[in-house]
Amino acid sequence: MIARIDRAKSGSERFDFVSDFVAQAINQSDSAPGEVLKWSLQMDLQRIINRDYETAISSLCQSVHETQSAAAYLLLAEAHSQAGQIDMALVTVDVLKYVFPELPEADMMKGLLLREKGDHAEARKCLQDAVKEQPTLRIAWKELIDMALDQGKTY
C-alpha cells in the first residue's frame, strides 16, 4: 500500500494525512486511466520521501493538468511545501478548493500550511471549516487544540 512507504522518514503528520488521502484515492480507482494515475501518484509520493521535489512537482503538475485529481492536487501542495515553497503550496490548495469546493481536506491542508507560515488566525478559520464539514478529521482537531494551548502559554 502506498501510504505505508517509509512513512517513518517523513516525520510529518501533514505528510501522513496527505499520503493517507492519496492511498484512499488510489484504492478507489479501478479504471484504466486510474491505474496510470495510481502508478504516477505512488512514484511521486516516493519522490517526495526521497526529497526529489523538482521531479515530483513536475510530474504532479502534469497529473493535475490531465486528471484534475484531488489526490494529485494535495500531493502537489505537499511537494511544494516540502520544497520550501509554502506560497506555491497555498496557491495549489486554493485551486484545489476552487475545483473541489466541498472537500474538507482542502480546508485542512490550507490550515496546516497557514499555521506553518505563521498565519494562525487564518489557519484556525480553515481548520474550523474543515471540522465543520467533516468532524472526524483528527489532525484538524489536534492542530486546533495545539493552537489553543499555544495561545494559553503566551498570554
Tab-separated table of C-alpha atoms in Angstrom:
chain	number	residue	atom	x	y	z
A	1	MET	CA	0.000	0.000	0.000
A	2	ILE	CA	1.296	3.420	-0.996
A	3	ALA	CA	0.702	5.215	2.306
A	4	ARG	CA	2.988	2.848	4.149
A	5	ILE	CA	6.121	3.578	2.087
A	6	ASP	CA	8.746	4.561	4.648
A	7	ARG	CA	6.339	6.876	6.455
A	8	ALA	CA	8.721	6.995	9.377
A	9	LYS	CA	11.103	9.001	7.183
A	10	SER	CA	8.639	11.855	6.743
A	11	GLY	CA	8.112	12.698	10.407
A	12	SER	CA	5.205	14.960	9.453
A	13	GLU	CA	1.575	14.491	10.410
A	14	ARG	CA	0.628	16.610	7.405
A	15	PHE	CA	2.557	14.285	5.131
A	16	ASP	CA	0.877	11.294	6.767
A	17	PHE	CA	-2.528	12.901	6.183
A	18	VAL	CA	-1.710	13.568	2.520
A	19	SER	CA	-0.326	10.082	1.934
A	20	ASP	CA	-3.412	8.526	3.560
A	21	PHE	CA	-5.677	10.643	1.328
A	22	VAL	CA	-3.681	9.612	-1.751
A	23	ALA	CA	-3.811	5.944	-0.717
A	24	GLN	CA	-7.570	6.152	-0.306
A	25	ALA	CA	-7.937	7.720	-3.760
A	26	ILE	CA	-5.723	5.042	-5.274
A	27	ASN	CA	-7.699	2.245	-3.659
A	28	GLN	CA	-10.977	3.662	-5.020
A	29	SER	CA	-9.823	3.949	-8.632
A	30	ASP	CA	-10.406	0.891	-10.835
A	31	SER	CA	-10.448	2.320	-14.371
A	32	ALA	CA	-7.567	2.018	-16.838
A	33	PRO	CA	-6.727	5.745	-16.622
A	34	GLY	CA	-6.993	5.336	-12.862
A	35	GLU	CA	-4.283	2.688	-12.970
A	36	VAL	CA	-1.904	5.147	-14.629
A	37	LEU	CA	-2.769	7.768	-12.030
A	38	LYS	CA	-2.227	5.228	-9.235
A	39	TRP	CA	1.235	4.411	-10.528
A	40	SER	CA	2.075	8.081	-11.034
A	41	LEU	CA	0.939	9.098	-7.541
A	42	GLN	CA	2.881	6.229	-5.980
A	43	MET	CA	6.018	7.319	-7.817
A	44	ASP	CA	5.505	10.957	-6.832
A	45	LEU	CA	4.942	10.066	-3.203
A	46	GLN	CA	8.205	8.135	-3.233
A	47	ARG	CA	9.962	11.087	-4.916
A	48	ILE	CA	8.802	13.371	-2.092
A	49	ILE	CA	10.028	10.894	0.502
A	50	ASN	CA	13.380	10.785	-1.346
A	51	ARG	CA	13.424	14.620	-1.432
A	52	ASP	CA	13.342	14.725	-5.245
A	53	TYR	CA	10.895	17.623	-5.109
A	54	GLU	CA	11.603	19.096	-8.542
A	55	THR	CA	10.751	15.842	-10.332
A	56	ALA	CA	7.707	15.238	-8.113
A	57	ILE	CA	6.395	18.763	-8.737
A	58	SER	CA	6.880	18.457	-12.487
A	59	SER	CA	5.132	15.090	-12.621
A	60	LEU	CA	2.307	16.193	-10.326
A	61	CYS	CA	1.686	19.339	-12.388
A	62	GLN	CA	1.168	17.074	-15.373
A	63	SER	CA	-1.116	14.744	-13.364
A	64	VAL	CA	-3.200	17.678	-12.123
A	65	HIS	CA	-3.498	19.056	-15.647
A	66	GLU	CA	-4.525	15.699	-17.127
A	67	THR	CA	-6.738	14.287	-14.377
A	68	GLN	CA	-7.953	17.090	-12.091
A	69	SER	CA	-7.453	14.566	-9.262
A	70	ALA	CA	-7.907	15.909	-5.732
A	71	ALA	CA	-5.197	13.496	-4.572
A	72	ALA	CA	-2.765	14.892	-7.154
A	73	TYR	CA	-3.538	18.470	-6.040
A	74	LEU	CA	-2.945	17.607	-2.366
A	75	LEU	CA	0.268	15.779	-3.164
A	76	LEU	CA	1.436	18.697	-5.328
A	77	ALA	CA	0.777	21.107	-2.462
A	78	GLU	CA	2.752	18.829	-0.133
A	79	ALA	CA	5.644	18.633	-2.619
A	80	HIS	CA	5.760	22.441	-2.848
A	81	SER	CA	5.654	22.695	0.939
A	82	GLN	CA	8.415	20.124	1.438
A	83	ALA	CA	10.492	22.039	-1.124
A	84	GLY	CA	10.094	25.208	0.969
A	85	GLN	CA	7.623	26.775	-1.449
A	86	ILE	CA	4.805	27.455	1.031
A	87	ASP	CA	3.249	30.194	-1.117
A	88	MET	CA	3.055	27.840	-4.122
A	89	ALA	CA	1.568	25.165	-1.862
A	90	LEU	CA	-1.106	27.651	-0.769
A	91	VAL	CA	-1.861	28.597	-4.393
A	92	THR	CA	-2.224	24.897	-5.218
A	93	VAL	CA	-4.634	24.405	-2.308
A	94	ASP	CA	-6.643	27.460	-3.396
A	95	VAL	CA	-7.026	25.914	-6.859
A	96	LEU	CA	-7.994	22.606	-5.220
A	97	LYS	CA	-10.643	24.435	-3.173
A	98	TYR	CA	-11.944	26.060	-6.367
A	99	VAL	CA	-12.143	22.750	-8.247
A	100	PHE	CA	-13.479	20.780	-5.246
A	101	PRO	CA	-15.282	23.375	-3.055
A	102	GLU	CA	-16.851	20.747	-0.778
A	103	LEU	CA	-13.598	18.926	0.035
A	104	PRO	CA	-12.822	19.407	3.762
A	105	GLU	CA	-9.291	18.076	3.255
A	106	ALA	CA	-8.555	21.201	1.193
A	107	ASP	CA	-9.514	23.446	4.116
A	108	MET	CA	-7.467	21.303	6.454
A	109	MET	CA	-4.401	21.381	4.209
A	110	LYS	CA	-4.693	25.142	3.851
A	111	GLY	CA	-4.976	25.493	7.624
A	112	LEU	CA	-1.899	23.348	8.200
A	113	LEU	CA	0.103	25.328	5.647
A	114	LEU	CA	-1.028	28.680	7.058
A	115	ARG	CA	-0.081	27.581	10.558
A	116	GLU	CA	3.351	26.591	9.290
A	117	LYS	CA	3.618	30.012	7.654
A	118	GLY	CA	2.657	31.710	10.931
A	119	ASP	CA	-0.811	32.998	9.987
A	120	HIS	CA	-2.540	31.466	12.991
A	121	ALA	CA	-5.844	33.372	12.779
A	122	GLU	CA	-6.490	32.330	9.177
A	123	ALA	CA	-5.202	28.818	9.890
A	124	ARG	CA	-7.706	28.478	12.728
A	125	LYS	CA	-10.580	29.532	10.437
A	126	CYS	CA	-9.584	26.984	7.787
A	127	LEU	CA	-9.225	24.181	10.323
A	128	GLN	CA	-12.598	25.066	11.855
A	129	ASP	CA	-14.183	24.972	8.392
A	130	ALA	CA	-12.636	21.544	7.828
A	131	VAL	CA	-14.032	20.053	11.029
A	132	LYS	CA	-17.456	21.596	10.350
A	133	GLU	CA	-17.529	19.756	7.037
A	134	GLN	CA	-16.009	16.531	8.369
A	135	PRO	CA	-15.926	16.227	12.177
A	136	THR	CA	-13.706	13.115	12.021
A	137	LEU	CA	-10.595	14.928	10.739
A	138	ARG	CA	-8.354	14.033	13.669
A	139	ILE	CA	-5.371	16.093	12.569
A	140	ALA	CA	-7.503	19.239	12.212
A	141	TRP	CA	-8.817	18.801	15.762
A	142	LYS	CA	-5.288	18.178	17.058
A	143	GLU	CA	-3.997	21.333	15.378
A	144	LEU	CA	-6.879	23.406	16.767
A	145	ILE	CA	-6.173	22.098	20.276
A	146	ASP	CA	-2.431	22.712	19.892
A	147	MET	CA	-3.100	26.264	18.704
A	148	ALA	CA	-5.362	26.926	21.694
A	149	LEU	CA	-2.749	25.541	24.067
A	150	ASP	CA	-0.039	27.649	22.426
A	151	GLN	CA	-2.129	30.769	22.909
A	152	GLY	CA	-2.706	29.854	26.538
A	153	LYS	CA	1.033	29.626	27.091
A	154	THR	CA	1.773	33.056	25.616
A	155	TYR	CA	-0.966	35.062	27.331
